[in-house]
PDB file of C-alpha atoms in Angstrom:
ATOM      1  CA  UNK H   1       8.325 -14.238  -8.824  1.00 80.00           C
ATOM      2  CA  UNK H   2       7.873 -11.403  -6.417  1.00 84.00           C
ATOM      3  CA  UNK H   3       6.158 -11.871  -2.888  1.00 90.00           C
ATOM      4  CA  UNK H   4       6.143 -11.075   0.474  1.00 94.00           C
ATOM      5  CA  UNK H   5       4.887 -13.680   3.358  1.00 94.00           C
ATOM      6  CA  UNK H   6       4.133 -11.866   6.336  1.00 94.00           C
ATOM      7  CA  UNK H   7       2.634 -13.328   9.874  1.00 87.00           C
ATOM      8  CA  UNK H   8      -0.732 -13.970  10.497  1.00 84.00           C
ATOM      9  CA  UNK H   9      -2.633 -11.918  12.980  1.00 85.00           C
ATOM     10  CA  UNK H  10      -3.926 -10.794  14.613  1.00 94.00           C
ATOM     11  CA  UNK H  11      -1.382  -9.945  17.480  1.00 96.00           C
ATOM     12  CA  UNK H  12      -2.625  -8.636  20.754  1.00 97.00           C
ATOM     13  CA  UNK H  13      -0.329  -7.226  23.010  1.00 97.00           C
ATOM     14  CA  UNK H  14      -0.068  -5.424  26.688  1.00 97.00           C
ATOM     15  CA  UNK H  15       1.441  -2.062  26.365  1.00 97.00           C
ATOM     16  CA  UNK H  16       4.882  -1.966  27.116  1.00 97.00           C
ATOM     17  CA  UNK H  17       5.504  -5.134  25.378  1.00 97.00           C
ATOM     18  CA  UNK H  18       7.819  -6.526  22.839  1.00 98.00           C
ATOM     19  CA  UNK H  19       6.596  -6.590  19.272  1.00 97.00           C
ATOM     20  CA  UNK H  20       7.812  -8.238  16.807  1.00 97.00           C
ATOM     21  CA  UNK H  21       6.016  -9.059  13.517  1.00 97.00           C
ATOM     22  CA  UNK H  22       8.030 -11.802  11.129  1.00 97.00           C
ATOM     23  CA  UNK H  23       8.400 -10.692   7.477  1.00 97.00           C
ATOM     24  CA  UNK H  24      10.195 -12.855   4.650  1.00 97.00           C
ATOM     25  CA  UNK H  25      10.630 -11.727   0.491  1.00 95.00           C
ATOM     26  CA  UNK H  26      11.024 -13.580  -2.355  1.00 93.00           C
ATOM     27  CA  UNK H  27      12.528 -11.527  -5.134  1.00 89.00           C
ATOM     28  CA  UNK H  28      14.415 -11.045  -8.339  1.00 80.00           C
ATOM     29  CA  UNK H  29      17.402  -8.230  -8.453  1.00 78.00           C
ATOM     30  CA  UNK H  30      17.877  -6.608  -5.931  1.00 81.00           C
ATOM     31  CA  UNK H  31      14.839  -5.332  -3.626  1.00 89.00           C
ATOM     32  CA  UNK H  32      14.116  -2.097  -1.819  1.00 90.00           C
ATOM     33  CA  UNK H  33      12.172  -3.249   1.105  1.00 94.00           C
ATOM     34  CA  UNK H  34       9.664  -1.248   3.327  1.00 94.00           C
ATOM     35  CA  UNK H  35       6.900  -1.286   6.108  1.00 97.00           C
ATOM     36  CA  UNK H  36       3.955   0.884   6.217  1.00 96.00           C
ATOM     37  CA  UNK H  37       1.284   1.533   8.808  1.00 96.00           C
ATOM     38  CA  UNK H  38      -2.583   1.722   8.326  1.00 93.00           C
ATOM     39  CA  UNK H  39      -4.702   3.247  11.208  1.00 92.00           C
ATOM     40  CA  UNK H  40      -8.384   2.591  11.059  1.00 87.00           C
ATOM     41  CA  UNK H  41     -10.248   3.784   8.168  1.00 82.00           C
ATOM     42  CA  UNK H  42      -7.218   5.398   6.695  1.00 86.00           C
ATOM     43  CA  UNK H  43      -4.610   5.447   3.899  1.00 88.00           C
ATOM     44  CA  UNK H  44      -1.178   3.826   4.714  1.00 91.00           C
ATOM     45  CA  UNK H  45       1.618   5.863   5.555  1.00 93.00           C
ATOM     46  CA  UNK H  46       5.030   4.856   5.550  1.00 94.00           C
ATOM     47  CA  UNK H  47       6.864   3.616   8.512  1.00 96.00           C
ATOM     48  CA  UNK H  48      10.042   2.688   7.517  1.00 96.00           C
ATOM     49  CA  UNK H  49      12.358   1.291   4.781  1.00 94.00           C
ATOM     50  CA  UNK H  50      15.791  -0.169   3.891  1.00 94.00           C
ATOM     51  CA  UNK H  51      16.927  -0.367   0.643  1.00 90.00           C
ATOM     52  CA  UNK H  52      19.880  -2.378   0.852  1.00 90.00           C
ATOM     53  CA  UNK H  53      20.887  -5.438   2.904  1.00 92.00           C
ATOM     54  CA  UNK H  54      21.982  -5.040   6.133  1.00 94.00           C
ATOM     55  CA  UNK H  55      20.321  -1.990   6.031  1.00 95.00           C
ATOM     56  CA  UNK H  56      18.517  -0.984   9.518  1.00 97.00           C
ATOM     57  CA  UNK H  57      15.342   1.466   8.934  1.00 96.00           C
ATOM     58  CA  UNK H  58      14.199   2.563  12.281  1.00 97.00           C
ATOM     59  CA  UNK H  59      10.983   5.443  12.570  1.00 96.00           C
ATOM     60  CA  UNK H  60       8.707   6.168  15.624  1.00 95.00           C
ATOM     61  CA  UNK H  61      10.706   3.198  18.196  1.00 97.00           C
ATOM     62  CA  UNK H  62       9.921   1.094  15.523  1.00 98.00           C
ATOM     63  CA  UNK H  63      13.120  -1.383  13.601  1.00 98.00           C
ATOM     64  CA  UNK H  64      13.552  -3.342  10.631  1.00 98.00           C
ATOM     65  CA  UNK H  65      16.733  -4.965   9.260  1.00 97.00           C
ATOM     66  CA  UNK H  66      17.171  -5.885   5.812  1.00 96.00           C
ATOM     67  CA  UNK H  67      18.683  -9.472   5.878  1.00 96.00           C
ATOM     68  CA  UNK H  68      19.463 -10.848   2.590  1.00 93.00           C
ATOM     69  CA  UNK H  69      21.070 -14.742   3.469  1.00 93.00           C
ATOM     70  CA  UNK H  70      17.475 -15.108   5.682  1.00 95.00           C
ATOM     71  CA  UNK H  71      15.282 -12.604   2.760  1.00 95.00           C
ATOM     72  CA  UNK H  72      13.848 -11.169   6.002  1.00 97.00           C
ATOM     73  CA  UNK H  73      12.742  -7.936   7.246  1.00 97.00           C
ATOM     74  CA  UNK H  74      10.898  -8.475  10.137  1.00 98.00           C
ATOM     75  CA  UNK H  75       9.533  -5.262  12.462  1.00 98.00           C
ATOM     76  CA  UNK H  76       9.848  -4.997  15.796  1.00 98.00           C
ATOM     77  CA  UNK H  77       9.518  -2.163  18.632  1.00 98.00           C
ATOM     78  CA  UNK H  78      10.623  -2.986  22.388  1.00 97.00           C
ATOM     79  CA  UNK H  79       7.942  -1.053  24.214  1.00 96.00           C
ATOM     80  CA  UNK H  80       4.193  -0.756  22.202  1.00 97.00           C
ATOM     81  CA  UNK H  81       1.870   1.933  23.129  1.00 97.00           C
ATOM     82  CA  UNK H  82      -1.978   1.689  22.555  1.00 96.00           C
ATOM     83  CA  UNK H  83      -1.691   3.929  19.759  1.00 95.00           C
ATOM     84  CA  UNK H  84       0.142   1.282  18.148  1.00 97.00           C
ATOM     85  CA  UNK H  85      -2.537  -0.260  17.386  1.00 97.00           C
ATOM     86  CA  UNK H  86      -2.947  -0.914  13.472  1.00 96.00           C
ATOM     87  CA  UNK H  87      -2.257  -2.901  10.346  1.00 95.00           C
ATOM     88  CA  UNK H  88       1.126  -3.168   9.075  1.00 96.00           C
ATOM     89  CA  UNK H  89       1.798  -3.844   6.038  1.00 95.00           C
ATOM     90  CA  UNK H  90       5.551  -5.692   4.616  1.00 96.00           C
ATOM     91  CA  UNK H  91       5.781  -4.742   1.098  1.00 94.00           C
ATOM     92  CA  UNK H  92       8.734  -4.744  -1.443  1.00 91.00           C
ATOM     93  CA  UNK H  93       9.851  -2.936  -4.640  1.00 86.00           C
ATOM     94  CA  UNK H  94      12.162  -5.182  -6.603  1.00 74.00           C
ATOM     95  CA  UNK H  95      14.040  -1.833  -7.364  1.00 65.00           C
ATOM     96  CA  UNK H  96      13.108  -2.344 -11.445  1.00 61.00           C
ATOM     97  CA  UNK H  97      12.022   1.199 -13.775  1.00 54.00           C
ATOM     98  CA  UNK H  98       8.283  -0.443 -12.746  1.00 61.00           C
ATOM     99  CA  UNK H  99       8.132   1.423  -9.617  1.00 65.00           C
ATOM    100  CA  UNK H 100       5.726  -0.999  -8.041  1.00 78.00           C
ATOM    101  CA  UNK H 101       5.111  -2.165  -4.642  1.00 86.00           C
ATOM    102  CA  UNK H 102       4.598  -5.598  -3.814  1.00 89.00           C
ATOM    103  CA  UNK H 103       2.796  -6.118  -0.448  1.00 91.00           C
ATOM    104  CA  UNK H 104       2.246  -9.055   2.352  1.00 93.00           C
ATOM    105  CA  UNK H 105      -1.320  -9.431   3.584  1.00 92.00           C
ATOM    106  CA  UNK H 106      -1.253  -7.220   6.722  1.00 93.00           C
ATOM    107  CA  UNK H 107      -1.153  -7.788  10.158  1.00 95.00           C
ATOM    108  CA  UNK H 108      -3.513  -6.702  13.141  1.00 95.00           C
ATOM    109  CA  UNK H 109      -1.837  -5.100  15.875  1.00 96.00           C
ATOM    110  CA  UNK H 110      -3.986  -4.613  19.187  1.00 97.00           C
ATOM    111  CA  UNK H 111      -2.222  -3.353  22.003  1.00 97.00           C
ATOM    112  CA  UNK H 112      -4.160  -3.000  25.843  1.00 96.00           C
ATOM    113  CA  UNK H 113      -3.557  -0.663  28.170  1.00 94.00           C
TER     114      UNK H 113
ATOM    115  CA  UNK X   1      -0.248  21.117   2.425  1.00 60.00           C
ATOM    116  CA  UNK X   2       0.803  18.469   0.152  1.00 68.00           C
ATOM    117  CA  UNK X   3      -0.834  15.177  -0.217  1.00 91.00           C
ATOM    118  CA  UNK X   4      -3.015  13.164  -2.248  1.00 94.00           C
ATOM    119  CA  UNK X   5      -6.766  13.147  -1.767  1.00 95.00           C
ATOM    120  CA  UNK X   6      -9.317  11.043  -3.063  1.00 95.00           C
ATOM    121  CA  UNK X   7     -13.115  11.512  -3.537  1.00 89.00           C
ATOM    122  CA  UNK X   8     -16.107  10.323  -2.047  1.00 90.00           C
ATOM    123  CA  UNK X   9     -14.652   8.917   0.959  1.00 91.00           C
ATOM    124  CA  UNK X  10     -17.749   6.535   0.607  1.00 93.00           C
ATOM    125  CA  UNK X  11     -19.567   5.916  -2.215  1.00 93.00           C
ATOM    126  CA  UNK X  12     -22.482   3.571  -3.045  1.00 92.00           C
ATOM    127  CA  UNK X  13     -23.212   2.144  -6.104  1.00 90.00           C
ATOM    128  CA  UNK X  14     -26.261  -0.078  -7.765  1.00 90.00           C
ATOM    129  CA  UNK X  15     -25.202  -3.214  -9.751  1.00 88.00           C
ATOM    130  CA  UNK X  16     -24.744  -2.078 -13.231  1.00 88.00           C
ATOM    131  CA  UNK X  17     -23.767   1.221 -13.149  1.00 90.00           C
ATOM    132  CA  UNK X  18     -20.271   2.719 -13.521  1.00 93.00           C
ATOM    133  CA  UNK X  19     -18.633   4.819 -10.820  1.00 93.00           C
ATOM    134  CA  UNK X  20     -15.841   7.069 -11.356  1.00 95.00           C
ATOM    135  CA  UNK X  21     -12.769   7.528  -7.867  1.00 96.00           C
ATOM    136  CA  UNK X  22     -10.951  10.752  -7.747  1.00 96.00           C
ATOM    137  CA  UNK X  23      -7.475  11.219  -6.725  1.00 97.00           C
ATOM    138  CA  UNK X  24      -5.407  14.468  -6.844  1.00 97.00           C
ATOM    139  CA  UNK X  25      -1.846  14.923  -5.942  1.00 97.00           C
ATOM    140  CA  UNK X  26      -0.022  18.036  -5.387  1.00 95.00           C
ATOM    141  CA  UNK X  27       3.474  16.703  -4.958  1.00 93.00           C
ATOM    142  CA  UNK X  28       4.492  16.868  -8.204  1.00 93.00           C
ATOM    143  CA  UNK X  29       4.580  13.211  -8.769  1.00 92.00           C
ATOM    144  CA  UNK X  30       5.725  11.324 -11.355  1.00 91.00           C
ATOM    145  CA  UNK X  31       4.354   8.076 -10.811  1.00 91.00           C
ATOM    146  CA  UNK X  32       0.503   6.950  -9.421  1.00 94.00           C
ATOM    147  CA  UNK X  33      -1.226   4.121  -8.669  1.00 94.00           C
ATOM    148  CA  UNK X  34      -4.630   2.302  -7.776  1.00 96.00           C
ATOM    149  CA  UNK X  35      -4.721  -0.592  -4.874  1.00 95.00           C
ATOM    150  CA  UNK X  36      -7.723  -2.466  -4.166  1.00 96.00           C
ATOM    151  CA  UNK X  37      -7.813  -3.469  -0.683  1.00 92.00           C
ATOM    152  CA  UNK X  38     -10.081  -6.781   0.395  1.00 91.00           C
ATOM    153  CA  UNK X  39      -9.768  -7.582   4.575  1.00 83.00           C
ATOM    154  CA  UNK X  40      -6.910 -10.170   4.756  1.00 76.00           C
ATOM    155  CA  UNK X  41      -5.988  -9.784   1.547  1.00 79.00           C
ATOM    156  CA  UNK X  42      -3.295  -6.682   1.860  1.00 83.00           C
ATOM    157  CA  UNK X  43      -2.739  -4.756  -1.492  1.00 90.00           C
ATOM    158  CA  UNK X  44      -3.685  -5.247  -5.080  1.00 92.00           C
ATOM    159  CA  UNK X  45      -2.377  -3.359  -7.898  1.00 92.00           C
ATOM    160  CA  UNK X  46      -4.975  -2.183 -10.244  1.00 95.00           C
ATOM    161  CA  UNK X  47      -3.263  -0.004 -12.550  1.00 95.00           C
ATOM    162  CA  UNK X  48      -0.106   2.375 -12.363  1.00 93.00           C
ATOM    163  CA  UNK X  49       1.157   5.007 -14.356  1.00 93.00           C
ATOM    164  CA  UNK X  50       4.663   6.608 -14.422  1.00 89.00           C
ATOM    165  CA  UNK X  51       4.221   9.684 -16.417  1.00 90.00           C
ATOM    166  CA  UNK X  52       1.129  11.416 -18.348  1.00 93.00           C
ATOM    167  CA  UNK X  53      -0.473   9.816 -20.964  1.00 94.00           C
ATOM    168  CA  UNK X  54       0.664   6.412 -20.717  1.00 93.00           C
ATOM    169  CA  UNK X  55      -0.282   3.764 -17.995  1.00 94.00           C
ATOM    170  CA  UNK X  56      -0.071  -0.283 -17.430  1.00 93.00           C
ATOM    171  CA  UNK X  57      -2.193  -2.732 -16.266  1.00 94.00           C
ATOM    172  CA  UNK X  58      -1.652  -4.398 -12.714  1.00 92.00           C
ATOM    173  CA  UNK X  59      -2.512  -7.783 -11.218  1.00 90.00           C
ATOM    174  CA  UNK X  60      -6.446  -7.313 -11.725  1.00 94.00           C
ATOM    175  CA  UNK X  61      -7.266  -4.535 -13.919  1.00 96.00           C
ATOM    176  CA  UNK X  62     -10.133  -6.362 -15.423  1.00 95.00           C
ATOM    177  CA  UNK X  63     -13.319  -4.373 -15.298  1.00 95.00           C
ATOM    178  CA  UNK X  64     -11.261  -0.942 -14.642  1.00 97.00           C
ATOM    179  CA  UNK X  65     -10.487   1.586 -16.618  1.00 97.00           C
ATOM    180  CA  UNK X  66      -8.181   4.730 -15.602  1.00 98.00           C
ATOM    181  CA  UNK X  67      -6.691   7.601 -17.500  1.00 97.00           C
ATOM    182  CA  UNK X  68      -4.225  10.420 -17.179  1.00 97.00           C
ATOM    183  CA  UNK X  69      -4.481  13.019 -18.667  1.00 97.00           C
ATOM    184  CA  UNK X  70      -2.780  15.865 -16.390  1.00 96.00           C
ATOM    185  CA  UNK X  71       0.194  15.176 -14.050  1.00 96.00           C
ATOM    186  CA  UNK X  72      -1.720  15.716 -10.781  1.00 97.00           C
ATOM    187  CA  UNK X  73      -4.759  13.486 -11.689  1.00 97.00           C
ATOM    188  CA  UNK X  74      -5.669   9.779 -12.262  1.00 98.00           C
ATOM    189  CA  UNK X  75      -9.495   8.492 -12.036  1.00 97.00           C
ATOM    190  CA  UNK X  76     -10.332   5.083 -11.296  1.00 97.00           C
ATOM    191  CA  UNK X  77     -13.518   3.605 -13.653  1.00 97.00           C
ATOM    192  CA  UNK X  78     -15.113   0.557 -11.671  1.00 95.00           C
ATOM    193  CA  UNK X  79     -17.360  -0.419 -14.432  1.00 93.00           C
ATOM    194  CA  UNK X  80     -19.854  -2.705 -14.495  1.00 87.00           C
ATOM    195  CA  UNK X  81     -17.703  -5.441 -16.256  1.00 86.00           C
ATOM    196  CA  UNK X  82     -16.456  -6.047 -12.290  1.00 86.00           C
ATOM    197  CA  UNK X  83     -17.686  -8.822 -11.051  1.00 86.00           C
ATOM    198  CA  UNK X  84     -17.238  -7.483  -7.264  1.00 89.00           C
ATOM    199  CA  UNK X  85     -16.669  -4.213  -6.820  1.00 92.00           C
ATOM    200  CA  UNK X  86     -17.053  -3.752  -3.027  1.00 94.00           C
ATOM    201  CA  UNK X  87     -13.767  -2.502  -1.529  1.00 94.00           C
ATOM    202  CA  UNK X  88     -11.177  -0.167  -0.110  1.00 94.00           C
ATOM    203  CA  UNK X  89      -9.499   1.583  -2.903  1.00 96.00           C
ATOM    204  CA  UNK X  90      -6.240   2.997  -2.588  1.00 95.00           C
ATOM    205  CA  UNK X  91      -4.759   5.352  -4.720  1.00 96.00           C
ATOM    206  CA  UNK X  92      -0.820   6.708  -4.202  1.00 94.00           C
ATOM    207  CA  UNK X  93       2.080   8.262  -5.740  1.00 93.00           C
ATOM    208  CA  UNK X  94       5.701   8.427  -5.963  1.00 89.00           C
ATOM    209  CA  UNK X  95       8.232  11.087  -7.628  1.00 85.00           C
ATOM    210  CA  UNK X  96      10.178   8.844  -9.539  1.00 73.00           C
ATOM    211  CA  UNK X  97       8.009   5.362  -9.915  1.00 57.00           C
ATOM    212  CA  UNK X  98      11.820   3.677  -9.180  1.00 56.00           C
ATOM    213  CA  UNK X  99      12.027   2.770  -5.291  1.00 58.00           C
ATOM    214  CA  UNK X 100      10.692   5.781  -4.144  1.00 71.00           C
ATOM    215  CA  UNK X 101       8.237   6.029  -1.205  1.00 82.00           C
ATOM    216  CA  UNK X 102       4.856   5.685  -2.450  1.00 88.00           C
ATOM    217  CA  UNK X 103       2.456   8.045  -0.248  1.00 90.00           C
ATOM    218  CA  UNK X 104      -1.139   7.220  -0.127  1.00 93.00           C
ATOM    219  CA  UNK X 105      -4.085   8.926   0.075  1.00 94.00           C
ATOM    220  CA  UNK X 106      -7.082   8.265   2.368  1.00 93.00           C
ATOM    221  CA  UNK X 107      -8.767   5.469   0.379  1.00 94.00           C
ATOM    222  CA  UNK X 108     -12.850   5.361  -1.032  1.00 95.00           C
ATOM    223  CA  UNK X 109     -14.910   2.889   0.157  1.00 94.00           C
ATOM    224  CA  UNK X 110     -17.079   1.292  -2.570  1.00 95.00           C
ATOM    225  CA  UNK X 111     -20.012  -0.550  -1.975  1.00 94.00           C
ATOM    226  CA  UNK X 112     -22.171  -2.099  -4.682  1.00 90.00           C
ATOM    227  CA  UNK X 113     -26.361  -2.606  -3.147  1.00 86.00           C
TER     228      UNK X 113
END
């Protein structure tokens, strides 16, 4: 089936630091694969996406390579700010006429000044 | 301004009664969908539909009902037939419901007393 595994939070972070939050697919075809950002008590809104492997989407200081031999797509921004703090969300469309979005669990990003 | 809004941005409900979500779009999209959202649990696909007058069930559409009737519009039933309703719900849309970006709107919050 379709699935993303993304890693458990929550992270807390200095700012300035390095991020870096693991994601890994499973999927038939071949997937489109994106992250997207939720800020408190808000809708998400799209980060960044790749929709074919080796692929780099890149948004806001924020990068993601698709990597098909590892299924990976993990985020990562050298330097966060405290207004980086959020939930991000890995999610995947297996690129199908369904149109639908397959999404990890979300991870807590806290970042300190 | 574009964008998709959804109504109330909190609602209350008593057990046993059903509750109607809003969500407008004026981007001219194709596709729409409903997410449930449950803390640590990421996104849930309720129900999606790619073009007026037709839509398909998602992972847990029991005890929800939707229709769509005009392009820009697609309601969300929670009726009583849900065994827990409280929630974040989601709804979003995309222009071609194929690997397009899916923009969200800013989510009701549902509680059942």
């Amino acid at each position: 089936g379709n699935s993303v595994t993304q890693m458990e939070g929550p992270v807390t972070l200095s700012e300035e630091a390095f991020l870096t939050i693991n994601c890994t697919y499973t999927a038939t075809g071949y997937p489109s694969l994106f992250w997207y950002v939720q800020y408190p008590g808000e809708g998400l809104q799209l980060l960044l996406k790749a929709t074919k492997a080796d692929d780099k989407g890149s948004n806001k200081g924020f990068e993601a390579t698709y990597r098909k031999e590892t299924t990976s797509f993990h985020l990562e921004k050298g330097s966060v700010q405290v207004s980086d703090s959020a939930v991000y969300f890995c999610a995947l469309d297996r690129g199908s006429t369904l149109g639908r979005l397959y999404f990890g669990r979300g991870t807590q990003l806290t970042v300190w000044p | 301004d574009g964008g998709i809004t959804q109504s109330p941005k909190y609602l209350f409900r008593k057990e046993g009664q059903n509750v109607t979500l809003s969500c407008e779009q004026n981007l001219n999209h194709d596709a729409m969908y409903w997410y449930r959202q449950d803390p640590g649990q990421g996104l849930r696909l309720i129900y999606y539909s790619q073009i007026v007058n037709d839509f398909q069930k998602g992972d847990i559409a029991e005890g929800y009902s939707v229709s769509r009737e005009k392009k820009e519009s697609f309601p969300l039933t929670v009726t009583s037939a849900q065994k827990n309703p409280t929630a974040f719900y989601l709804c979003a849309s995309s222009e071609r419901g194929n690997t397009d970006t899916q923009y969200f709107g800013p989510g009701t919050r549902l509680t059942v007393l």
